PDB file of C-alpha atoms in Angstrom:
ATOM      1  CA  MET A   6     -17.174 -83.126-122.986  1.00  0.00           C
ATOM      2  CA  ASP A   7     -14.336 -80.931-124.000  1.00  0.00           C
ATOM      3  CA  SER A   8     -14.230 -81.497-127.745  1.00  0.00           C
ATOM      4  CA  MET A   9     -16.492 -81.651-130.758  1.00  0.00           C
ATOM      5  CA  ASP A  10     -15.519 -85.312-131.198  1.00  0.00           C
ATOM      6  CA  ALA A  11     -16.702 -86.106-127.670  1.00  0.00           C
ATOM      7  CA  MET A  12     -20.002 -84.354-128.355  1.00  0.00           C
ATOM      8  CA  LYS A  13     -20.409 -86.181-131.649  1.00  0.00           C
ATOM      9  CA  GLU A  14     -19.880 -89.557-129.978  1.00  0.00           C
ATOM     10  CA  LEU A  15     -22.071 -88.792-126.963  1.00  0.00           C
ATOM     11  CA  GLN A  16     -24.490 -91.604-126.110  1.00  0.00           C
ATOM     12  CA  VAL A  17     -27.778 -90.677-124.455  1.00  0.00           C
ATOM     13  CA  ASP A  18     -29.936 -92.887-122.264  1.00  0.00           C
ATOM     14  CA  PRO A  19     -32.809 -94.014-124.533  1.00  0.00           C
ATOM     15  CA  ASP A  20     -35.179 -94.280-121.554  1.00  0.00           C
ATOM     16  CA  ILE A  21     -35.136 -90.536-120.877  1.00  0.00           C
ATOM     17  CA  GLY A  22     -38.640 -89.128-121.309  1.00  0.00           C
ATOM     18  CA  ALA A  23     -38.087 -85.605-120.043  1.00  0.00           C
ATOM     19  CA  VAL A  24     -35.388 -83.034-119.508  1.00  0.00           C
ATOM     20  CA  VAL A  25     -36.077 -80.987-116.370  1.00  0.00           C
ATOM     21  CA  VAL A  26     -34.339 -77.632-116.017  1.00  0.00           C
ATOM     22  CA  GLY A  27     -34.197 -76.058-112.569  1.00  0.00           C
ATOM     23  CA  TRP A  28     -31.790 -73.862-110.657  1.00  0.00           C
ATOM     24  CA  ASP A  29     -28.354 -75.418-111.004  1.00  0.00           C
ATOM     25  CA  PRO A  30     -25.116 -73.669-110.007  1.00  0.00           C
ATOM     26  CA  ASN A  31     -23.206 -76.261-112.079  1.00  0.00           C
ATOM     27  CA  PHE A  32     -25.163 -75.665-115.286  1.00  0.00           C
ATOM     28  CA  SER A  33     -22.761 -75.960-118.202  1.00  0.00           C
ATOM     29  CA  TYR A  34     -22.404 -76.081-121.955  1.00  0.00           C
ATOM     30  CA  SER A  35     -22.020 -79.866-121.712  1.00  0.00           C
ATOM     31  CA  ARG A  36     -25.413 -80.115-120.025  1.00  0.00           C
ATOM     32  CA  ILE A  37     -26.997 -77.968-122.729  1.00  0.00           C
ATOM     33  CA  VAL A  38     -25.507 -80.287-125.359  1.00  0.00           C
ATOM     34  CA  TYR A  39     -26.785 -83.440-123.620  1.00  0.00           C
ATOM     35  CA  ALA A  40     -30.234 -81.951-123.027  1.00  0.00           C
ATOM     36  CA  SER A  41     -30.596 -80.722-126.596  1.00  0.00           C
ATOM     37  CA  ILE A  42     -29.567 -84.089-128.035  1.00  0.00           C
ATOM     38  CA  CYS A  43     -32.129 -85.853-125.832  1.00  0.00           C
ATOM     39  CA  LEU A  44     -34.872 -83.436-126.846  1.00  0.00           C
ATOM     40  CA  ARG A  45     -34.038 -83.574-130.555  1.00  0.00           C
ATOM     41  CA  GLU A  46     -33.398 -87.316-130.856  1.00  0.00           C
ATOM     42  CA  LEU A  47     -35.560 -89.128-128.306  1.00  0.00           C
ATOM     43  CA  PRO A  48     -39.178 -89.499-129.450  1.00  0.00           C
ATOM     44  CA  GLY A  49     -41.606 -87.860-127.064  1.00  0.00           C
ATOM     45  CA  CYS A  50     -38.917 -86.332-124.848  1.00  0.00           C
ATOM     46  CA  VAL A  51     -40.360 -83.210-123.183  1.00  0.00           C
ATOM     47  CA  LEU A  52     -38.623 -80.135-121.778  1.00  0.00           C
ATOM     48  CA  VAL A  53     -39.917 -79.164-118.317  1.00  0.00           C
ATOM     49  CA  ALA A  54     -39.084 -75.880-116.568  1.00  0.00           C
ATOM     50  CA  THR A  55     -39.273 -75.727-112.786  1.00  0.00           C
ATOM     51  CA  ASN A  56     -39.550 -71.943-113.124  1.00  0.00           C
ATOM     52  CA  THR A  57     -38.749 -69.216-115.615  1.00  0.00           C
ATOM     53  CA  ASP A  58     -37.594 -66.473-113.249  1.00  0.00           C
ATOM     54  CA  CYS A  59     -35.239 -64.102-115.054  1.00  0.00           C
ATOM     55  CA  ALA A  60     -33.369 -63.079-111.888  1.00  0.00           C
ATOM     56  CA  ASP A  61     -33.173 -63.798-108.164  1.00  0.00           C
ATOM     57  CA  HIS A  62     -31.973 -61.816-105.162  1.00  0.00           C
ATOM     58  CA  ILE A  63     -28.707 -62.997-103.634  1.00  0.00           C
ATOM     59  CA  GLY A  64     -28.555 -60.393-100.890  1.00  0.00           C
ATOM     60  CA  GLY A  65     -26.824 -57.095-100.441  1.00  0.00           C
ATOM     61  CA  GLY A  66     -28.935 -55.592-103.203  1.00  0.00           C
ATOM     62  CA  ARG A  67     -27.439 -57.936-105.794  1.00  0.00           C
ATOM     63  CA  MET A  68     -29.280 -60.015-108.327  1.00  0.00           C
ATOM     64  CA  MET A  69     -28.154 -63.185-110.079  1.00  0.00           C
ATOM     65  CA  PRO A  70     -29.474 -64.830-113.225  1.00  0.00           C
ATOM     66  CA  GLY A  71     -32.531 -66.951-112.552  1.00  0.00           C
ATOM     67  CA  THR A  72     -33.530 -70.316-113.942  1.00  0.00           C
ATOM     68  CA  GLY A  73     -35.269 -68.658-116.888  1.00  0.00           C
ATOM     69  CA  GLY A  74     -31.913 -68.063-118.574  1.00  0.00           C
ATOM     70  CA  LEU A  75     -31.014 -71.729-118.243  1.00  0.00           C
ATOM     71  CA  VAL A  76     -34.396 -72.776-119.620  1.00  0.00           C
ATOM     72  CA  ARG A  77     -34.048 -70.410-122.598  1.00  0.00           C
ATOM     73  CA  ALA A  78     -30.573 -71.790-123.380  1.00  0.00           C
ATOM     74  CA  VAL A  79     -31.966 -75.325-123.636  1.00  0.00           C
ATOM     75  CA  GLU A  80     -35.077 -74.179-125.543  1.00  0.00           C
ATOM     76  CA  VAL A  81     -32.953 -72.424-128.153  1.00  0.00           C
ATOM     77  CA  ALA A  82     -30.442 -75.275-128.420  1.00  0.00           C
ATOM     78  CA  ALA A  83     -33.179 -77.908-128.778  1.00  0.00           C
ATOM     79  CA  GLY A  84     -35.604 -75.891-130.885  1.00  0.00           C
ATOM     80  CA  THR A  85     -38.481 -76.483-128.485  1.00  0.00           C
ATOM     81  CA  THR A  86     -40.510 -74.754-125.795  1.00  0.00           C
ATOM     82  CA  ALA A  87     -40.562 -75.877-122.173  1.00  0.00           C
ATOM     83  CA  VAL A  88     -43.661 -76.799-120.217  1.00  0.00           C
ATOM     84  CA  ASN A  89     -43.549 -74.419-117.251  1.00  0.00           C
ATOM     85  CA  VAL A  90     -44.791 -76.331-114.203  1.00  0.00           C
ATOM     86  CA  ALA A  91     -44.210 -73.394-111.861  1.00  0.00           C
ATOM     87  CA  LYS A  92     -46.059 -70.211-110.985  1.00  0.00           C
ATOM     88  CA  GLY A  93     -46.861 -68.269-114.120  1.00  0.00           C
ATOM     89  CA  GLY A  94     -47.195 -71.441-116.179  1.00  0.00           C
ATOM     90  CA  GLU A  95     -50.503 -72.795-117.416  1.00  0.00           C
ATOM     91  CA  TRP A  96     -50.137 -76.140-115.635  1.00  0.00           C
ATOM     92  CA  LEU A  97     -49.783 -75.366-111.914  1.00  0.00           C
ATOM     93  CA  LEU A  98     -53.005 -73.610-110.930  1.00  0.00           C
ATOM     94  CA  PRO A  99     -55.421 -76.114-112.526  1.00  0.00           C
ATOM     95  CA  TYR A 100     -53.420 -78.913-110.895  1.00  0.00           C
ATOM     96  CA  LEU A 101     -53.596 -77.274-107.448  1.00  0.00           C
ATOM     97  CA  CYS A 102     -57.308 -76.504-107.767  1.00  0.00           C
ATOM     98  CA  ARG A 103     -58.086 -80.061-108.850  1.00  0.00           C
ATOM     99  CA  THR A 104     -55.844 -81.751-106.263  1.00  0.00           C
ATOM    100  CA  TYR A 105     -56.867 -79.629-103.262  1.00  0.00           C
ATOM    101  CA  ASN A 106     -60.427 -78.800-104.336  1.00  0.00           C
ATOM    102  CA  LEU A 107     -59.675 -75.065-104.354  1.00  0.00           C
ATOM    103  CA  ASP A 108     -62.199 -72.488-105.486  1.00  0.00           C
ATOM    104  CA  PRO A 109     -60.155 -69.778-107.256  1.00  0.00           C
ATOM    105  CA  SER A 110     -62.688 -67.108-106.288  1.00  0.00           C
ATOM    106  CA  ARG A 111     -61.999 -67.918-102.605  1.00  0.00           C
ATOM    107  CA  THR A 112     -58.232 -68.348-102.903  1.00  0.00           C
ATOM    108  CA  ALA A 113     -55.425 -65.820-102.504  1.00  0.00           C
ATOM    109  CA  ILE A 114     -51.796 -65.859-103.529  1.00  0.00           C
ATOM    110  CA  ILE A 115     -49.144 -63.887-101.693  1.00  0.00           C
ATOM    111  CA  GLY A 116     -45.903 -63.460-103.574  1.00  0.00           C
ATOM    112  CA  ASP A 117     -43.094 -61.022-104.258  1.00  0.00           C
ATOM    113  CA  ARG A 118     -42.783 -61.504-108.016  1.00  0.00           C
ATOM    114  CA  MET A 119     -45.053 -59.889-110.560  1.00  0.00           C
ATOM    115  CA  ASP A 120     -43.902 -62.236-113.343  1.00  0.00           C
ATOM    116  CA  THR A 121     -44.702 -65.470-111.486  1.00  0.00           C
ATOM    117  CA  ASP A 122     -46.680 -65.105-108.252  1.00  0.00           C
ATOM    118  CA  ILE A 123     -49.013 -62.290-109.258  1.00  0.00           C
ATOM    119  CA  LEU A 124     -49.226 -63.563-112.845  1.00  0.00           C
ATOM    120  CA  LEU A 125     -50.418 -66.956-111.548  1.00  0.00           C
ATOM    121  CA  GLY A 126     -53.100 -65.251-109.482  1.00  0.00           C
ATOM    122  CA  ARG A 127     -54.236 -63.019-112.321  1.00  0.00           C
ATOM    123  CA  GLN A 128     -54.364 -65.950-114.763  1.00  0.00           C
ATOM    124  CA  GLY A 129     -56.572 -67.943-112.414  1.00  0.00           C
ATOM    125  CA  GLY A 130     -58.790 -65.264-110.935  1.00  0.00           C
ATOM    126  CA  LEU A 131     -57.188 -65.404-107.478  1.00  0.00           C
ATOM    127  CA  PHE A 132     -56.964 -62.516-105.031  1.00  0.00           C
ATOM    128  CA  THR A 133     -53.373 -61.261-105.281  1.00  0.00           C
ATOM    129  CA  CYS A 134     -51.163 -59.743-102.588  1.00  0.00           C
ATOM    130  CA  LEU A 135     -47.659 -58.390-103.186  1.00  0.00           C
ATOM    131  CA  PRO A 136     -45.287 -57.808-100.245  1.00  0.00           C
ATOM    132  CA  LEU A 137     -42.560 -55.290-101.068  1.00  0.00           C
ATOM    133  CA  THR A 138     -39.833 -57.248 -99.265  1.00  0.00           C
ATOM    134  CA  GLY A 139     -38.802 -59.352-102.239  1.00  0.00           C
ATOM    135  CA  VAL A 140     -38.050 -59.056-105.924  1.00  0.00           C
ATOM    136  CA  THR A 141     -40.617 -56.466-107.039  1.00  0.00           C
ATOM    137  CA  THR A 142     -39.808 -52.891-106.083  1.00  0.00           C
ATOM    138  CA  LEU A 143     -42.284 -50.075-105.549  1.00  0.00           C
ATOM    139  CA  GLU A 144     -40.825 -48.332-108.611  1.00  0.00           C
ATOM    140  CA  ARG A 145     -41.423 -51.405-110.775  1.00  0.00           C
ATOM    141  CA  LEU A 146     -44.936 -51.793-109.416  1.00  0.00           C
ATOM    142  CA  GLN A 147     -45.801 -48.148-110.119  1.00  0.00           C
ATOM    143  CA  SER A 148     -44.570 -48.491-113.708  1.00  0.00           C
ATOM    144  CA  LEU A 149     -47.232 -51.126-114.455  1.00  0.00           C
ATOM    145  CA  PRO A 150     -50.696 -50.321-115.746  1.00  0.00           C
ATOM    146  CA  PRO A 151     -53.408 -50.718-113.075  1.00  0.00           C
ATOM    147  CA  SER A 152     -54.770 -53.812-114.849  1.00  0.00           C
ATOM    148  CA  GLU A 153     -51.490 -55.663-114.166  1.00  0.00           C
ATOM    149  CA  ARG A 154     -51.113 -54.711-110.512  1.00  0.00           C
ATOM    150  CA  PRO A 155     -52.012 -56.948-107.551  1.00  0.00           C
ATOM    151  CA  ASN A 156     -55.210 -56.460-105.562  1.00  0.00           C
ATOM    152  CA  VAL A 157     -53.251 -55.480-102.444  1.00  0.00           C
ATOM    153  CA  VAL A 158     -49.692 -54.309-101.753  1.00  0.00           C
ATOM    154  CA  VAL A 159     -48.181 -54.622 -98.262  1.00  0.00           C
ATOM    155  CA  GLY A 160     -44.840 -53.550 -96.857  1.00  0.00           C
ATOM    156  CA  SER A 161     -43.970 -57.088 -95.767  1.00  0.00           C
ATOM    157  CA  VAL A 162     -45.413 -60.534 -95.119  1.00  0.00           C
ATOM    158  CA  ALA A 163     -44.955 -59.839 -91.403  1.00  0.00           C
ATOM    159  CA  LYS A 164     -47.527 -57.028 -91.698  1.00  0.00           C
ATOM    160  CA  LEU A 165     -50.097 -59.575 -92.892  1.00  0.00           C
ATOM    161  CA  ALA A 166     -49.537 -61.607 -89.733  1.00  0.00           C
ATOM    162  CA  GLY A 167     -49.709 -58.523 -87.537  1.00  0.00           C
ATOM    163  CA  LEU A 168     -46.022 -58.739 -86.653  1.00  0.00           C
ATOM    164  CA  PRO A 169     -43.738 -55.687 -86.298  1.00  0.00           C
TER     165      PRO A 169
END
């Protein structure tokens, strides 16, 4: 789709019931257009986010935009809000507890992101553990009020397993 005329004449599959946005290195304006038309014009079409991470590590101390930016682009273009089926969303933990008969008071989550992993645990009453080998830095952690911090912070996941 390289012109307004092409966008205007775009035909969408009427059987589409959901638009799923996940990490996609080929995400483009054309895909935003198609997704927004589906969401605006197809009755009952739902926007689903596989995650809403704002950034991800790519190595060497660099960060890249996360899927959250892609999700927001489609949300804004379509005038809707995505159902977040990942950590930090309201859907995942009840599903996991129901499917695997988990007792949240006896369940722990270990994750390197405050905005997804630890948020999921805090939302569901899980024990939370943050290794400092991922996205969240010690500086970021220390800037948070105590009520938002994980139960335990470790230097790395290897430390939990007793590895060097």
